[in-house]
């Protein structure tokens, strides 16, 4: 079984189904027939199939619960990439949907921060891959590498992933993104600046001496933490966000009650907005726009959110 859900008729009621048990007559009967036809088509093509309008959509329609869940609809496999087998970065682990029945997927490389290894960001591997992405959590050449080096390493990792790795055939090499923590987040900005074809960038509590990013052309979600004393948002995440082009699809998510190291463990607020950002901009999947627009409001886990509603492609 390669699909994320069984290819039998959906067992849960469609949101479009009538809520009442009232007898169907006239227009309602027509609507019911149309619904039945739609269900039949859905059954024939399977719930994991691509929508006709967007060849990059993967997986079922999202809900708030589905983007907050610890795992998405795809079973995940993983493979280790030895540092001895690659150049330009330090190896890592590839997490990918086991299924080969849903076509290719977009891919994301993720860099750890200063002194960190892939284990510090490994929770993102299965969390994002299970939603329908190939995710490469990398080690850097040395744990002391600076953001510019981490940016080059993220790009080397993507190049390896799409051209030489054992999963290269599962990836759509035109749909790539970058993420990273701290100096890896600074490296995420560096990578986007040097490769404008990247479709999404998500720096997590990013750190960089370069405070200005007007060169970036990649839709970028910057995640800061209100209690970050290592990369304080006032001198890192906020100026990084405000200096991105105002015409760009960009957002600033400041986590509430969070520290520099919040991105180093499983975090549902980071996950749900990262999934939405990657889906919307790597997969062009407008089904996820509902989680980005209208802008998320402050609450128990969100100190502040700034940004724009995604521009129509
Ligand atoms: O990757 C990071 O955690 C950057 C923050 C840092 O340790 O900067 C010290 C130079
Ligand atoms: Zn700059």
XYZ file of C-alpha atoms and ligand atoms in Angstrom:
324
model
C 0.000 0.000 0.000
C 1.787 3.058 -1.201
C -0.852 5.701 -0.656
C -1.035 7.581 2.633
C -4.660 6.531 2.990
C -6.486 3.462 1.718
C -7.781 3.925 -1.818
C -11.267 2.875 -0.813
C -14.147 5.331 -0.433
C -13.457 7.900 2.314
C -14.818 6.684 5.648
C -15.137 10.174 7.067
C -17.938 12.444 5.853
C -16.997 15.132 3.358
C -17.277 18.688 4.757
C -19.607 19.317 1.803
C -22.017 16.601 2.934
C -25.391 17.807 4.279
C -25.299 18.064 8.057
C -28.966 17.179 8.474
C -30.789 13.965 7.715
C -33.432 15.851 5.709
C -34.803 14.040 2.645
C -33.076 15.136 -0.570
C -35.417 16.607 -3.186
C -35.083 18.805 -6.292
C -31.787 20.781 -6.322
C -30.586 18.858 -3.325
C -31.005 15.594 -5.219
C -28.882 17.072 -8.032
C -26.289 18.178 -5.511
C -26.320 14.724 -3.948
C -25.805 13.133 -7.370
C -22.906 15.510 -8.077
C -21.412 14.687 -4.698
C -21.782 10.972 -5.381
C -20.070 11.448 -8.737
C -17.251 13.379 -7.059
C -16.855 10.640 -4.445
C -16.796 8.015 -7.231
C -14.067 9.959 -9.062
C -12.143 10.356 -5.832
C -12.430 6.624 -5.273
C -11.175 5.832 -8.763
C -8.141 8.090 -8.566
C -7.366 7.599 -4.875
C -7.182 10.295 -2.187
C -3.439 10.691 -2.656
C -3.769 11.550 -6.324
C -2.865 15.004 -7.585
C -5.486 17.622 -8.175
C -5.900 18.328 -11.870
C -5.150 22.023 -11.313
C -1.873 21.600 -9.443
C 0.499 18.768 -10.333
C 2.589 19.439 -7.199
C -0.112 18.886 -4.574
C 0.594 15.874 -2.387
C -1.583 14.273 0.263
C -5.123 14.943 1.427
C -6.639 18.336 2.122
C -5.099 19.731 5.316
C -6.808 20.632 8.566
C -5.466 22.441 11.603
C -5.219 19.041 13.287
C -3.287 17.542 10.363
C -0.596 20.243 10.379
C -0.302 20.080 14.178
C -0.014 16.281 14.241
C 3.293 14.629 15.147
C 3.156 12.810 11.803
C 1.488 13.504 8.482
C -0.128 11.025 6.099
C 3.033 9.546 4.542
C 5.004 6.701 6.051
C 8.672 7.757 6.212
C 11.869 5.899 5.407
C 15.374 7.159 6.088
C 18.865 6.656 4.770
C 22.235 7.725 6.148
C 24.659 9.692 3.966
C 28.253 9.175 5.095
C 30.459 12.290 5.196
C 33.078 10.180 3.391
C 30.777 9.796 0.382
C 30.124 13.493 -0.285
C 31.937 16.781 -0.754
C 31.020 20.284 0.347
C 29.089 19.315 3.477
C 29.316 16.765 6.253
C 26.812 14.096 5.261
C 23.515 13.623 7.023
C 20.240 11.729 7.034
C 17.587 11.753 4.322
C 13.989 11.285 5.449
C 11.557 10.589 2.606
C 8.052 9.329 1.961
C 8.257 5.572 1.470
C 5.632 5.729 -1.257
C 6.677 5.803 -4.899
C 3.027 5.947 -5.953
C 2.532 9.684 -5.628
C 5.190 10.908 -8.056
C 8.086 13.133 -7.047
C 8.290 15.378 -3.997
C 9.861 18.709 -3.194
C 12.988 18.606 -1.036
C 14.404 20.607 1.873
C 17.909 20.690 3.357
C 18.238 21.618 7.049
C 21.417 22.865 8.768
C 22.167 22.762 12.491
C 23.649 25.711 14.385
C 27.068 26.524 15.822
C 28.589 23.514 17.680
C 25.530 21.467 16.708
C 25.100 18.302 14.665
C 22.196 16.942 12.691
C 20.768 15.468 15.903
C 19.904 19.013 17.035
C 17.401 19.432 14.201
C 16.558 15.778 13.503
C 12.974 16.069 14.763
C 12.181 18.051 11.612
C 13.137 15.094 9.378
C 10.212 12.741 9.945
C 7.866 15.561 10.948
C 8.174 17.289 7.566
C 8.820 14.199 5.422
C 5.601 12.578 6.627
C 3.739 15.516 5.095
C 5.239 14.814 1.662
C 8.770 16.211 1.380
C 12.236 14.728 1.059
C 14.104 16.212 4.037
C 17.897 16.198 4.363
C 19.163 17.003 7.856
C 22.866 17.622 7.426
C 26.053 17.732 9.402
C 28.421 20.555 8.563
C 32.100 20.119 7.659
C 32.998 21.355 11.123
C 30.642 22.304 13.906
C 32.272 25.752 14.061
C 31.456 26.742 10.444
C 30.057 30.252 10.021
C 26.756 31.146 8.323
C 28.217 31.815 4.861
C 29.810 28.370 4.892
C 26.596 26.798 6.160
C 24.764 28.429 3.254
C 27.152 26.894 0.724
C 26.850 23.548 2.490
C 23.048 23.609 2.294
C 23.337 24.130 -1.469
C 25.944 21.356 -1.810
C 23.588 19.079 0.110
C 20.693 19.880 -2.220
C 22.922 19.308 -5.260
C 24.011 15.926 -3.914
C 20.412 15.046 -3.018
C 19.012 15.783 -6.471
C 21.868 14.486 -8.629
C 23.708 11.682 -6.831
C 21.748 10.411 -3.825
C 19.832 7.135 -3.767
C 16.562 9.098 -3.533
C 17.277 11.459 -6.442
C 14.541 9.851 -8.532
C 11.938 10.719 -5.891
C 12.688 14.437 -5.997
C 11.466 17.214 -8.241
C 14.732 19.180 -8.541
C 12.867 22.379 -9.437
C 11.120 22.445 -6.040
C 13.734 22.905 -3.320
C 13.948 24.717 -0.003
C 16.316 25.427 2.879
C 15.993 25.622 6.642
C 18.402 25.942 9.510
C 18.880 26.774 13.163
C 20.875 29.754 14.433
C 24.036 30.007 12.290
C 22.231 27.443 10.129
C 19.362 29.931 9.919
C 21.880 32.594 8.957
C 23.136 30.103 6.384
C 19.586 29.615 5.154
C 19.464 33.314 4.258
C 22.902 33.046 2.602
C 21.723 30.075 0.514
C 18.568 31.874 -0.601
C 20.565 34.979 -1.474
C 22.940 33.022 -3.681
C 20.346 30.725 -5.273
C 17.150 32.633 -6.087
C 15.597 29.537 -7.700
C 14.979 28.141 -4.204
C 11.243 28.054 -3.555
C 11.176 28.449 0.245
C 13.482 29.425 3.108
C 12.846 29.080 6.856
C 15.547 30.404 9.206
C 14.905 29.280 12.817
C 16.171 31.659 15.537
C 18.699 32.781 12.912
C 22.084 34.332 13.712
C 24.132 36.354 11.233
C 26.464 39.378 11.328
C 24.898 40.491 8.019
C 21.742 42.293 9.111
C 20.330 43.170 5.677
C 18.757 40.813 3.126
C 17.279 42.874 0.271
C 18.837 40.443 -2.248
C 16.587 37.514 -1.296
C 14.007 36.471 -3.903
C 12.836 33.277 -2.155
C 9.653 33.282 -0.045
C 11.019 33.388 3.510
C 9.472 32.624 6.895
C 11.705 33.850 9.723
C 11.102 32.286 13.129
C 12.346 34.160 16.196
C 12.032 33.455 19.917
C 10.974 36.103 22.428
C 13.491 34.894 25.039
C 16.470 34.435 22.702
C 19.560 35.961 24.357
C 22.048 34.425 21.872
C 20.424 35.755 18.693
C 18.085 38.385 20.144
C 15.234 39.088 17.727
C 15.912 42.842 17.871
C 19.366 42.371 16.319
C 18.792 39.216 14.253
C 15.367 37.836 13.241
C 13.610 41.215 13.122
C 16.103 43.120 10.957
C 16.467 40.052 8.751
C 12.702 40.155 8.203
C 12.317 43.897 7.774
C 15.154 44.115 5.220
C 13.706 41.409 2.984
C 12.033 43.055 -0.021
C 8.557 44.255 0.951
C 7.323 42.820 -2.357
C 8.497 39.327 -1.335
C 6.307 36.670 0.217
C 7.746 36.939 3.712
C 6.695 36.395 7.302
C 8.044 36.851 10.810
C 6.854 34.420 13.475
C 8.003 35.229 16.999
C 7.497 32.317 19.357
C 6.158 33.081 22.842
C 7.916 31.724 25.931
C 10.734 30.452 23.754
C 14.533 30.489 23.704
C 17.354 30.233 21.184
C 17.152 26.471 21.565
C 13.399 26.009 21.146
C 13.930 24.861 17.507
C 16.113 21.998 18.798
C 13.156 19.948 19.978
C 9.773 18.991 18.629
C 7.622 22.124 18.504
C 4.141 22.221 17.058
C 4.061 25.940 16.265
C 7.316 25.703 14.312
C 6.042 22.563 12.577
C 2.608 23.812 11.568
C 3.816 27.068 10.021
C 6.857 25.417 8.440
C 4.632 22.771 6.847
C 2.242 25.473 5.631
C 5.103 27.578 4.226
C 6.790 24.642 2.462
C 3.485 23.371 1.068
C 2.401 26.791 -0.144
C 5.696 27.777 -1.771
C 7.435 24.510 -2.714
C 4.276 22.687 -3.796
C 2.277 25.812 -4.790
C -0.402 24.201 -2.660
C -2.996 26.893 -1.999
C -4.908 24.504 0.288
C -2.431 25.598 2.979
C -2.998 29.298 2.494
C -5.777 29.183 5.112
C -3.086 28.760 7.802
C -1.052 31.759 6.590
C -3.825 34.161 5.644
C -5.416 35.944 7.424
C -2.206 36.299 9.423
C -1.957 34.097 12.524
C -2.836 36.016 15.669
C -0.835 36.231 18.907
C -1.718 33.546 21.466
C -0.169 31.145 23.946
C 2.618 30.118 21.537
C 2.797 33.183 19.263
C 4.286 36.396 20.596
C 3.907 38.211 17.275
C 3.311 37.471 13.610
C 4.053 39.804 10.724
C 3.861 39.162 7.021
C 1.723 39.264 3.945
C -0.899 36.978 2.562
C 0.807 34.865 -0.111
C 0.924 36.570 -3.493
C -0.890 34.777 -6.256
C 1.786 33.087 -8.319
O 24.444 28.838 15.738
C 24.293 29.501 16.770
O 23.825 29.044 17.832
C 24.769 30.925 16.682
C 24.831 31.593 17.964
C 26.214 31.604 18.532
O 26.608 30.717 19.242
O 26.998 32.659 18.191
C 28.233 32.792 18.881
C 29.238 33.399 17.992
Zn 22.903 41.927 3.576
